[in-house]
Coordinates of C-alpha atoms in Angstrom, one line a residue:
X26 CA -24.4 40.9 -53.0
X27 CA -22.6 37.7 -53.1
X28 CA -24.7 36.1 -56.1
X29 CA -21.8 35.0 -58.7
X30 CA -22.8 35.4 -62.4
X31 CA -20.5 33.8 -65.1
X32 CA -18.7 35.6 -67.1
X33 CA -18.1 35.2 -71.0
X34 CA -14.7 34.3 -72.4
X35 CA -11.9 37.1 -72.1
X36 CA -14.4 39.3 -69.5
X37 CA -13.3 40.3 -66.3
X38 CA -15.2 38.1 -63.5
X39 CA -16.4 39.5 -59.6
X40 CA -16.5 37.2 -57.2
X41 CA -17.3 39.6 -54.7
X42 CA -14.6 39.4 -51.9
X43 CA -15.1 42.7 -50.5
X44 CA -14.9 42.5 -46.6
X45 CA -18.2 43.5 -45.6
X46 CA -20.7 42.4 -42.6
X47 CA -20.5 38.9 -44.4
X48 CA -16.8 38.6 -43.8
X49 CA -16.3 39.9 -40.5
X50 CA -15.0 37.4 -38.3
X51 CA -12.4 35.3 -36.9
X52 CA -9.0 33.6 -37.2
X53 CA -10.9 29.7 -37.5
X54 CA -13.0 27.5 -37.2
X55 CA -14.5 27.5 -33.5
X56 CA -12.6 24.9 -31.2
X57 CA -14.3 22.0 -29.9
X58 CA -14.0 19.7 -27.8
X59 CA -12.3 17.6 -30.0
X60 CA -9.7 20.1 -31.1
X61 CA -6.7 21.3 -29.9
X62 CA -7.3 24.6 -28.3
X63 CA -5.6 27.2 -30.8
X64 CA -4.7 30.6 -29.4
X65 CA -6.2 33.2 -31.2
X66 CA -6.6 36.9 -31.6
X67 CA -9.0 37.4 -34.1
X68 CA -8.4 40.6 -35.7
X69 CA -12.6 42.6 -36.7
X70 CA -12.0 44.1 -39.8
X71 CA -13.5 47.4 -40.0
X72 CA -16.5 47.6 -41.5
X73 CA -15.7 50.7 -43.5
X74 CA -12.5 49.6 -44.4
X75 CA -12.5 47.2 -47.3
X76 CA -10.1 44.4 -49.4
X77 CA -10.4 43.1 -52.9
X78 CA -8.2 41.2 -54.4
X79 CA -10.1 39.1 -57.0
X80 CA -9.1 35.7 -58.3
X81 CA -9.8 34.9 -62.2
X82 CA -10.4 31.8 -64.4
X83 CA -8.7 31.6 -67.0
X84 CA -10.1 33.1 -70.2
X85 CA -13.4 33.7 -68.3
X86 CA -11.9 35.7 -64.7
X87 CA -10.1 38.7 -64.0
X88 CA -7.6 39.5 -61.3
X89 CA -7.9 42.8 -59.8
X90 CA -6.2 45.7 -57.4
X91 CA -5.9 45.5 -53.9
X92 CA -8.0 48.8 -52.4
X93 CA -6.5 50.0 -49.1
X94 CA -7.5 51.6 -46.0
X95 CA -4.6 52.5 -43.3
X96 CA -6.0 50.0 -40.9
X97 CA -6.9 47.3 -43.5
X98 CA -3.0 48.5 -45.6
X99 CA -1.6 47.6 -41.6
X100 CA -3.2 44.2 -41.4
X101 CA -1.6 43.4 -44.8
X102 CA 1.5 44.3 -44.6
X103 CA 0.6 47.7 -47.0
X104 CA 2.4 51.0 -47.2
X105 CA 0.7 53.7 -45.1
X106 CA 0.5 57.5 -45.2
X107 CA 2.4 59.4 -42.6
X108 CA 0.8 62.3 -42.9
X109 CA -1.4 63.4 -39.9
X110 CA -4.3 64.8 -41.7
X111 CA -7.6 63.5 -41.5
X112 CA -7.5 60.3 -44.1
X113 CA -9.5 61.2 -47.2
X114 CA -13.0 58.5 -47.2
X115 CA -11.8 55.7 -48.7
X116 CA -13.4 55.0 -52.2
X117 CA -14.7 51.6 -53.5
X118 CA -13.2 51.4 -57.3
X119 CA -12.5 47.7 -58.1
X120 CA -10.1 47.8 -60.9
X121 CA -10.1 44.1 -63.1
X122 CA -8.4 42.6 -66.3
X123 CA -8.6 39.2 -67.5
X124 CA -5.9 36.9 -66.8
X125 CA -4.0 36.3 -69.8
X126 CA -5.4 33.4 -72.1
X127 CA -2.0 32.6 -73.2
X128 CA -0.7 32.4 -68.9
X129 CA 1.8 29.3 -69.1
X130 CA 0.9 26.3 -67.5
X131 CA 3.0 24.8 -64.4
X132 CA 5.0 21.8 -65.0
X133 CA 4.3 18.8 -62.8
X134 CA 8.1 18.3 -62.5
X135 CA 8.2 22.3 -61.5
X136 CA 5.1 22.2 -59.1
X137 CA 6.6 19.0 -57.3
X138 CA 10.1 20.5 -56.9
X139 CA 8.1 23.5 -55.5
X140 CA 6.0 21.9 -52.9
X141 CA 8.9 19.1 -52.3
X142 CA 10.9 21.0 -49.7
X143 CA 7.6 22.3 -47.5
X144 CA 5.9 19.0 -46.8
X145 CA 7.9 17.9 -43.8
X146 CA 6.0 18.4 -40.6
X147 CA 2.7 17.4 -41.8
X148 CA 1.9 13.9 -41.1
X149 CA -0.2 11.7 -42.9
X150 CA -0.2 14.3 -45.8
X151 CA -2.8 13.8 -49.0
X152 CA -3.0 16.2 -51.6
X153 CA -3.5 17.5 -55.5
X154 CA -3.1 20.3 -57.5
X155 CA -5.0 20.6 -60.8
X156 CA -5.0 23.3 -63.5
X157 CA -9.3 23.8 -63.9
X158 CA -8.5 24.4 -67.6
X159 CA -7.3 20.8 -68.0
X160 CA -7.8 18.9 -64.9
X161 CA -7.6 15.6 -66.1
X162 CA -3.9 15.2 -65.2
X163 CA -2.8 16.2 -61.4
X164 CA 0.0 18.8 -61.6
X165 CA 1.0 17.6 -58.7
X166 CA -0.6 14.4 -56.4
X167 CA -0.2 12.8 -53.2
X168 CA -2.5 9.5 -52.1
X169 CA -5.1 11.5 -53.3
X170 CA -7.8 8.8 -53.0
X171 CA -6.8 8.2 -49.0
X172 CA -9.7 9.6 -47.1
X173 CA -9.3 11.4 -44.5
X174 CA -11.2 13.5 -42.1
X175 CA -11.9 16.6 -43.6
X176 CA -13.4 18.7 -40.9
X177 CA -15.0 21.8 -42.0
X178 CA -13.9 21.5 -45.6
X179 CA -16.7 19.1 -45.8
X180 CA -18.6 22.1 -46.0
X181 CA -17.4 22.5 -50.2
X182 CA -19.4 18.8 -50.4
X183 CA -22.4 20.5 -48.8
X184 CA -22.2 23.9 -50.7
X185 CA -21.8 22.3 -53.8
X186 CA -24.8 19.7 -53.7
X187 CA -27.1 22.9 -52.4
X188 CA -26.4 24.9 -55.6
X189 CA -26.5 21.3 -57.9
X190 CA -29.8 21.1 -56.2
X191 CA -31.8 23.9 -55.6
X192 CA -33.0 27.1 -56.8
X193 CA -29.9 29.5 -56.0
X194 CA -33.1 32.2 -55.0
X195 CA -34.4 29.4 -52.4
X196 CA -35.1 31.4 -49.6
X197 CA -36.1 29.5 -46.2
X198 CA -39.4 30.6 -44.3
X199 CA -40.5 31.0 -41.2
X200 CA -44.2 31.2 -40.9
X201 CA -47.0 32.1 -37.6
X202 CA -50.2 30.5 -38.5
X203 CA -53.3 30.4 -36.2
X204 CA -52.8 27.8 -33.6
X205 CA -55.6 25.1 -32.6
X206 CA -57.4 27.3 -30.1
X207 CA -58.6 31.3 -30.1
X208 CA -55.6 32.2 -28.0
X209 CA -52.6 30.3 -29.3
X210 CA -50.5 30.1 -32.6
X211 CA -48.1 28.0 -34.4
X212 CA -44.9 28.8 -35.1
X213 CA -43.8 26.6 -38.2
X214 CA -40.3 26.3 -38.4
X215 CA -39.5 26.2 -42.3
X216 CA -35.3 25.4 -41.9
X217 CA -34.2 29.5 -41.6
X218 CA -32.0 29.3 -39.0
X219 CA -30.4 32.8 -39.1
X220 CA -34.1 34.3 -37.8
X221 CA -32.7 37.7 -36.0
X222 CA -33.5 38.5 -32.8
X223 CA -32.4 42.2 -33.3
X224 CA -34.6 45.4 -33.9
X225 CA -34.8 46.4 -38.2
X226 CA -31.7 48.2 -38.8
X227 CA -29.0 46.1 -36.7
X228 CA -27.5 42.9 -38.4
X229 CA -26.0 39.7 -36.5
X230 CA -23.8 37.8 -37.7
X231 CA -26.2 36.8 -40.8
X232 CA -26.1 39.5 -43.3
X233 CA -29.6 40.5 -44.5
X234 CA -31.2 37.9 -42.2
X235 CA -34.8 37.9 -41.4
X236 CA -36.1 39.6 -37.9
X237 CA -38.6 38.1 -35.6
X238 CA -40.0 42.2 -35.4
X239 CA -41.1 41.9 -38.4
X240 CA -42.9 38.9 -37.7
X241 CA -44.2 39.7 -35.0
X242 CA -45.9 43.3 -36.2
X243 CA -48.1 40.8 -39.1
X244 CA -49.2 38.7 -36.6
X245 CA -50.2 41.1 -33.8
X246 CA -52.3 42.8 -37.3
X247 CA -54.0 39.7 -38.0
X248 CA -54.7 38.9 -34.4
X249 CA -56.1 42.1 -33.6
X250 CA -56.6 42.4 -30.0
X251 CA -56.9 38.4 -28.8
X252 CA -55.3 37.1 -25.9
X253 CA -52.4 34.8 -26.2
X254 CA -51.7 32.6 -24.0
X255 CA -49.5 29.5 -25.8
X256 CA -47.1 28.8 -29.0
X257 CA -46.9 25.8 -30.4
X258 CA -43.6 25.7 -32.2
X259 CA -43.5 23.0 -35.0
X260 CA -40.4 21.3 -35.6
X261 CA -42.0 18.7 -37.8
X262 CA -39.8 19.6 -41.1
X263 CA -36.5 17.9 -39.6
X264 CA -36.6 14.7 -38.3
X265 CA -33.7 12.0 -36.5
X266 CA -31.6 12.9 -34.1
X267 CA -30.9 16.4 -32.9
X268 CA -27.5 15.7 -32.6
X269 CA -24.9 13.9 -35.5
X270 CA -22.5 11.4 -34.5
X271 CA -19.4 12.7 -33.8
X272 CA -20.8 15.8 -31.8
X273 CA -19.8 16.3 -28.4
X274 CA -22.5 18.3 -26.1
X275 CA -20.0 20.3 -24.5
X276 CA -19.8 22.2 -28.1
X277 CA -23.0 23.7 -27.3
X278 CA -21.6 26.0 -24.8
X279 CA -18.3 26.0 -26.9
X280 CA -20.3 27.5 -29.5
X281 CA -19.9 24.9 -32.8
X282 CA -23.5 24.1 -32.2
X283 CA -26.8 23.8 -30.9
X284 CA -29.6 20.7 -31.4
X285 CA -30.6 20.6 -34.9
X286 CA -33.9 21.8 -35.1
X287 CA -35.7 24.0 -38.4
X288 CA -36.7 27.4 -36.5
X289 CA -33.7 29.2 -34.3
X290 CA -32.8 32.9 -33.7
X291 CA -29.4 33.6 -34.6
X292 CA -28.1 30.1 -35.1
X293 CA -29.2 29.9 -31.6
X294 CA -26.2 32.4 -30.5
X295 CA -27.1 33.7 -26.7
X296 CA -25.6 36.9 -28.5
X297 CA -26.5 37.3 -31.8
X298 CA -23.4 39.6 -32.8
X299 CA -21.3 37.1 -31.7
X300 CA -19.3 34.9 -34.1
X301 CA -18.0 32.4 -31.6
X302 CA -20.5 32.6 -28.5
X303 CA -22.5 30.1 -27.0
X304 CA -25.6 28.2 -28.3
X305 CA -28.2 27.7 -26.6
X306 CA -29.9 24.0 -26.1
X307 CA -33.5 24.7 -26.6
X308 CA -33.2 27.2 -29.7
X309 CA -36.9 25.9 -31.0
X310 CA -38.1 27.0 -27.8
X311 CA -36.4 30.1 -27.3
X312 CA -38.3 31.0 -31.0
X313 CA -41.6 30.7 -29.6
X314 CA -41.1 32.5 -25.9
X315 CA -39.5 35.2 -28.1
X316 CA -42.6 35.1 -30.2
X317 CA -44.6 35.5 -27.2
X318 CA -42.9 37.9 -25.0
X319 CA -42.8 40.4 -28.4
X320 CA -46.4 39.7 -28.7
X321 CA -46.7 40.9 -24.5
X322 CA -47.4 37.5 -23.3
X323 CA -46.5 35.3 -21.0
X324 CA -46.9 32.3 -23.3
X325 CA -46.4 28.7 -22.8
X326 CA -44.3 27.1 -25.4
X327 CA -45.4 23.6 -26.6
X328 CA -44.4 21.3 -29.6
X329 CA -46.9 21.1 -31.8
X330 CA -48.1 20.9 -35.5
X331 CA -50.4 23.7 -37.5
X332 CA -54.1 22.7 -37.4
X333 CA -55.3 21.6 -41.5
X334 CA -55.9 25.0 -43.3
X335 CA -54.9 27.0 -40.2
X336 CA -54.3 30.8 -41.3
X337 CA -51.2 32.1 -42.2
X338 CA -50.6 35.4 -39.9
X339 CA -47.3 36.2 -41.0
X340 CA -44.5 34.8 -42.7
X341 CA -40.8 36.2 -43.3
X342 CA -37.8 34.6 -45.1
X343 CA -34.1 34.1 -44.9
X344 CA -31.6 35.7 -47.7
X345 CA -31.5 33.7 -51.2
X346 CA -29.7 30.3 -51.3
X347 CA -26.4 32.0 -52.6
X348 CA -26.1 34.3 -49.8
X349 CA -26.4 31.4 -47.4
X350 CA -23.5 29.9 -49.3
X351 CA -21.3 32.9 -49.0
X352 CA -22.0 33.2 -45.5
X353 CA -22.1 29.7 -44.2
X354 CA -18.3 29.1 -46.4
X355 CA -17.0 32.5 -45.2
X356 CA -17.3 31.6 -41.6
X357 CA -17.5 28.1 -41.8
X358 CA -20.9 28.6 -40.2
X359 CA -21.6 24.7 -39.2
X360 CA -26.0 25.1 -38.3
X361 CA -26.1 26.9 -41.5
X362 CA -24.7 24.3 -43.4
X363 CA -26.7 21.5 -41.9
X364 CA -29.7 23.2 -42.9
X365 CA -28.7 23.6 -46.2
X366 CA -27.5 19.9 -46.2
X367 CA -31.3 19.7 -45.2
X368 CA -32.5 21.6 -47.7
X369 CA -30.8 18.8 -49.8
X370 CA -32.0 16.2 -48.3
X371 CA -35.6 17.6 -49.1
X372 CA -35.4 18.3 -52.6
X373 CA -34.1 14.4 -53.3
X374 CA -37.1 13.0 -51.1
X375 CA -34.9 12.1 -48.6
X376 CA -35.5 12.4 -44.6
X377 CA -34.5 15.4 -43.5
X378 CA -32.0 14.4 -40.9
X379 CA -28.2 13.8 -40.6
X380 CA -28.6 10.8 -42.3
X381 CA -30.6 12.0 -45.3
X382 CA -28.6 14.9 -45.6
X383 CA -25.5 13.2 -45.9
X384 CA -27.2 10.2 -48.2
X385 CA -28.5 13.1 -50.5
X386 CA -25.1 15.3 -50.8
X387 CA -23.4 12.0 -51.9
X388 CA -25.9 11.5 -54.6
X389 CA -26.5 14.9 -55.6
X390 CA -22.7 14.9 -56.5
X391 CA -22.5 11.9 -57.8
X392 CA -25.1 12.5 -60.8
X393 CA -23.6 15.6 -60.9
X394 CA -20.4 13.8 -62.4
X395 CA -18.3 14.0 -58.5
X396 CA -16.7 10.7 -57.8
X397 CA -17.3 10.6 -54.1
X398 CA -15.5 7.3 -54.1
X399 CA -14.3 7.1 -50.4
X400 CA -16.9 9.5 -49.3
X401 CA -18.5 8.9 -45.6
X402 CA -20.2 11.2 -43.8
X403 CA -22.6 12.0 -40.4
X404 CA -22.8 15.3 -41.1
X405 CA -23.1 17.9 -43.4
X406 CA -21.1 20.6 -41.7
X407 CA -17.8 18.6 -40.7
X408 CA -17.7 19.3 -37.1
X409 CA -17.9 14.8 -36.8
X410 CA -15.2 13.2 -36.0
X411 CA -16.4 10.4 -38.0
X412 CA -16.1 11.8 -41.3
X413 CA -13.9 11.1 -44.4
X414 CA -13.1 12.2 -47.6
X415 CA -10.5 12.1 -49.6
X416 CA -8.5 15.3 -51.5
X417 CA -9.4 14.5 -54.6
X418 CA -13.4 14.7 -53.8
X419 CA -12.2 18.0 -52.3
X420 CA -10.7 19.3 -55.6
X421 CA -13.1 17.7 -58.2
X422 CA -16.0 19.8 -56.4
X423 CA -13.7 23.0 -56.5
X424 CA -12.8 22.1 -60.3
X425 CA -15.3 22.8 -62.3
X426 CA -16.3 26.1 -60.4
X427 CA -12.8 27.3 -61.4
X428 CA -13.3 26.2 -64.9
X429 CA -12.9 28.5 -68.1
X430 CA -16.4 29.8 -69.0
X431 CA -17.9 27.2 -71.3
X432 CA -15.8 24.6 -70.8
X433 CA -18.3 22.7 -68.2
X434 CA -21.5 23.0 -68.2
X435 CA -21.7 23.1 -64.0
X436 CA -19.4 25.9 -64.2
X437 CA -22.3 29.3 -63.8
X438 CA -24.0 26.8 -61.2
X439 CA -21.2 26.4 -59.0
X440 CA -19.2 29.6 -59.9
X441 CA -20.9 30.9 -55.7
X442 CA -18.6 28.6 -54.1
X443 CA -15.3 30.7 -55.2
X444 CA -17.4 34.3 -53.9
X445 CA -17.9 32.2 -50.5
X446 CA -13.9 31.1 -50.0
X447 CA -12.4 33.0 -47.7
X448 CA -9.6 35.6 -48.5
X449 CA -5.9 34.8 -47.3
X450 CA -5.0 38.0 -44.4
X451 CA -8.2 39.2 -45.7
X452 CA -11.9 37.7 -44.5
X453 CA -13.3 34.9 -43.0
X454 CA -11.6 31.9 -41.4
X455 CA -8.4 33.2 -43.1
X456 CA -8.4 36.7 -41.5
X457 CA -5.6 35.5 -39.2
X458 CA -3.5 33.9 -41.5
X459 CA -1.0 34.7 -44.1
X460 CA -0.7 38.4 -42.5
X461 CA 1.9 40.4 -43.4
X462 CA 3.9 39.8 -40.9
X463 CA 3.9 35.9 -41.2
X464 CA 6.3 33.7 -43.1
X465 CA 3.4 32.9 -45.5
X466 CA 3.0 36.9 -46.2
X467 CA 3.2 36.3 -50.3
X468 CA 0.0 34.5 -50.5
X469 CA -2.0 37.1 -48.4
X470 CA -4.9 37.9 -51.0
X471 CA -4.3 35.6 -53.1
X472 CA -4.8 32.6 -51.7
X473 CA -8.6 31.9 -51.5
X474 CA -9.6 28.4 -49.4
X475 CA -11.7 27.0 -47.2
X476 CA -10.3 25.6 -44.1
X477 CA -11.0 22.8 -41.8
X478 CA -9.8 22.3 -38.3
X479 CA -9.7 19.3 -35.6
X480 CA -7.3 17.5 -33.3
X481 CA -5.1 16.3 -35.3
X482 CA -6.6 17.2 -38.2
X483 CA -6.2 20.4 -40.8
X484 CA -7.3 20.9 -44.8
X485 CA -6.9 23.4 -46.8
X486 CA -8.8 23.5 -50.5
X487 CA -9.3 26.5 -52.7
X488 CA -7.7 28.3 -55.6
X489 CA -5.1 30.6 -56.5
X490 CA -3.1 32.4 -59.4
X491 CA 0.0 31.8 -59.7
X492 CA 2.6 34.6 -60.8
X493 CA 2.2 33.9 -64.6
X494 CA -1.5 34.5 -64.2
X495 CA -2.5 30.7 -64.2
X496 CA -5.6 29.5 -61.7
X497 CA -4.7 26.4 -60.1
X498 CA -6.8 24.3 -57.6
X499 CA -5.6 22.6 -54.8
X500 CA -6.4 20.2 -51.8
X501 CA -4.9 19.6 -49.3
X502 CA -4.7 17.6 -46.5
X503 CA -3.2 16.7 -43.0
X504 CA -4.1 14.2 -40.6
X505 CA -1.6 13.4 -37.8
X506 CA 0.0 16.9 -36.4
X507 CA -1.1 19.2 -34.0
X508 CA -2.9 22.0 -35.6
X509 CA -0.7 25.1 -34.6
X510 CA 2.2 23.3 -36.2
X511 CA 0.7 22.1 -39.2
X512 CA -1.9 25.7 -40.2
X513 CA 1.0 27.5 -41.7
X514 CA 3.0 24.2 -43.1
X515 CA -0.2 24.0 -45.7
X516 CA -0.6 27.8 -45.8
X517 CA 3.2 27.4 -47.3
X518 CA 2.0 25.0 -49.5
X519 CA -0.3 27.3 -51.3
X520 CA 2.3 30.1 -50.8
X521 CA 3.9 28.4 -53.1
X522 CA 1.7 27.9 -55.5
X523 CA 1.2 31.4 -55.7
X524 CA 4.7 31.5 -56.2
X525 CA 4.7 29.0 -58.6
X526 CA 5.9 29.7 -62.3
X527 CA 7.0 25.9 -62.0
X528 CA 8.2 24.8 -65.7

């Protein structure tokens, strides 16, 4: 689930937005300390209860229905039932049709009178607005080229070079071999960082992650009865600094991140179900007493490094690359997306730290026919402070994953980056927003964007279809205001785009 196929011209197109344990989660991005700290009251969707509302390229997607539950028909503002029997189970039967090939296309002179009268409020404001169908001239612009800092929508940079670069079935290993002496092992830490730490059957907050039980059951097979008595845990596939500049350690326990290291369990979450908990600061180390304790020992836990032609004892791997998309988009998961940035880094010979990460996105995008022209990064998830990009980098990597089928040849490549975006009122860091009861309630389900949240800093970048059944991109971005103010000043933005007949 989650993989994006493209679709041919005038066929309906599935970008997956169900809400399922992928998209269960909160209103934001987590606070840290650098951000202003944003009430919330992050709403769990249900896991039985589900929301589709499917955006569509033109002459390649399809829009589709909007399936309702009474609690899910509640959150968005739906009519419900008032009968008192027992609900009937609710039925999954997405309904799509193209969007029309002939949909009008928004004026620049209508999209500018649109958005004209909502910009107040929001700062240093950049911004565009491209139809993906013709993007060569903005619909509507605003110092595009300024860079600014994106926070977590530097996570579309990251996504987008991962699926440029790699296999979209790469799937991240973590492998046991036999360690230097009869009663130790190695633990090689192969860049999965959603390990699970729960039995076989329960999920975390990774959907379809890996479990260390399963590791452990092949290695206590091929180690029979031998004592144990240390892991080595080799961290040898990363390299640099743990932490990227612009991280604050108190985020740790704030629960934005943990030391960058290639093995963890659960993103190093204390509690693996939970979204927003604390990190630990030792999450290789946690891996190997883990290892130990399920294997009944009292282990010590050293760095170390597989001995040359050591034994593989057991080996398990993470979900397929476009599953970590989804899920590290969806809830703007920021360890995920550093590994991927990784990953990257990797696969263009480059050192895998922030540094080579961030180096290898740039040029990944770049020969990938991005301008990242006012691009600078130190990390690959945006939680740095020290990061900048402008709009227009922002929508030229959403572009051609919008684009009509055939138009571009990246479009099937990147087409996973729209499935990961969360859902206005509906999943992900959008769950809170756009509800029904808000002044932004026309855009709930419509609006698909990924979000980016610091002091003083907010971006929104995504897609939507406007009333006349047009896809248009956006970008935008705020640096200046506090983020309260400023959230539902650029949900209103893309409110009215969806509102948007604009000639």
């Amino acid at each position: 689930m989650g993989q994006v196929a493209p679709a041919s011209t005038g066929e309906a197109f599935l970008t997956a937005s169900e809400v399922d344990h992928r998209s269960e989660g909160r209103a934001d991005e987590r606070p840290t300390s650098h951000r202003a700290e944003v009430p919330r009251s992050r709403r769990i969707l249900t896991r039985a209860l589900v929301v589709l509302v499917v955006l569509a390229l033109l002459g390649g997607l399809g829009t589709a229905a909007v399936l309702t539950a009474p609690g899910l028909a509640r959150t968005l503002g739906l009519p419900v039932s008032a009968s008192v029997d027992p609900p009937e189970p609710v039925v999954f039967r997405p309904e799509l049709a193209a969007l029309p090939a002939s949909a009008p296309t928004p004026t620049p002179e209508g999209v500018a009178a649109a958005l004209g009268g909502r910009t107040a409020g929001l700062g240093d404001l950049t911004g565009v607005v491209l139809d993906p169908a013709s993007p060569q001239t903005p619909l509507w612009s605003r110092n595009p080229a300024e860079p600014q800092v994106p926070a977590s929508s530097t996570k579309l940079l990251t996504m987008a070079a991962a699926l440029l670069s790699l296999d979209p079935e790469t799937r991240l290993p973590t492998t046991v071999t036999a360690g230097p002496t009869p009663d130790s092992v190695v633990l090689v830490g192969g860049g999965d960082v959603s390990l699970s730490s729960l039995p076989d059957g329960r999920e975390s907050v990774y959907p379809g992650a890996a479990h260390l039980d399963d590791l452990v059951a092949q290695v206590r097979a091929a180690r029979g009865g031998q004592p144990l008595r240390t892991v080595y845990v080799d961290t040898s596939r990363y390299s640099g600094p743990l932490l990227a500049p612009g991280w604050d350690p108190v985020d740790i326990a704030g629960g934005n991140l943990a030391p960058m290291v290639p093995t963890m369990l659960d993103g190093a979450r204390l509690d693996p179900t939970a979204l927003d908990g604390a990190r630990s600061g030792t999450p290789a180390q946690d891996v190997g007493t883990a290892l130990g304790k399920r294997l009944g020992a009292d282990v010590t836990v050293r760095d170390g490094t597989a001995p040359a032609g050591a034994a593989v004892l057991g080996r398990v791997e993470s979900p397929p690359l476009t599953e970590l998309v989804h899920t590290a988009m969806t809830n703007s998961d920021n360890l995920l997306a550093e590994a991927l940035g990784r990953e990257v880094a990797i696969r263009e010979n480059a050192p895998a730290s922030f540094a080579g990460a961030t180096g290898a996105i740039r040029k990944v995008l770049g020969e990938n026919g991005v301008d990242t022209t006012g691009v600078t990064t130190s990390d690959a998830s945006g939680l740095s402070t020290e990061n900048r990009i402008p709009a227009a980098v922002l929508a030229s990597v959403l572009t051609p994953a919008a684009a009509p089928t055939g138009t571009d040849p990246r479009t099937a490549i990147l087409r996973p980056l729209l499935d990961g975006l969360p859902v206005a009122a509906g999943t992900g860091t959008l769950v809170d927003r756009y509800t029904a009861d808000s002044t932004n309630a026309a855009g709930r389900g419509w609006v698909r964007a990924k979000t980016g949240t610091l002091t003083g800093t907010n971006a929104l970048a995504g897609v939507v279809s406007d009333v006349d059944g047009r896809l248009l991109v956006f970008a935008f971005m705020s640096n200046g205001p506090d983020p309260v103010g400023a959230r539902p000043r650029l949900d209103a933005l893309a409110t009215a785009l969806r509102g948007c007949g604009c000639r």
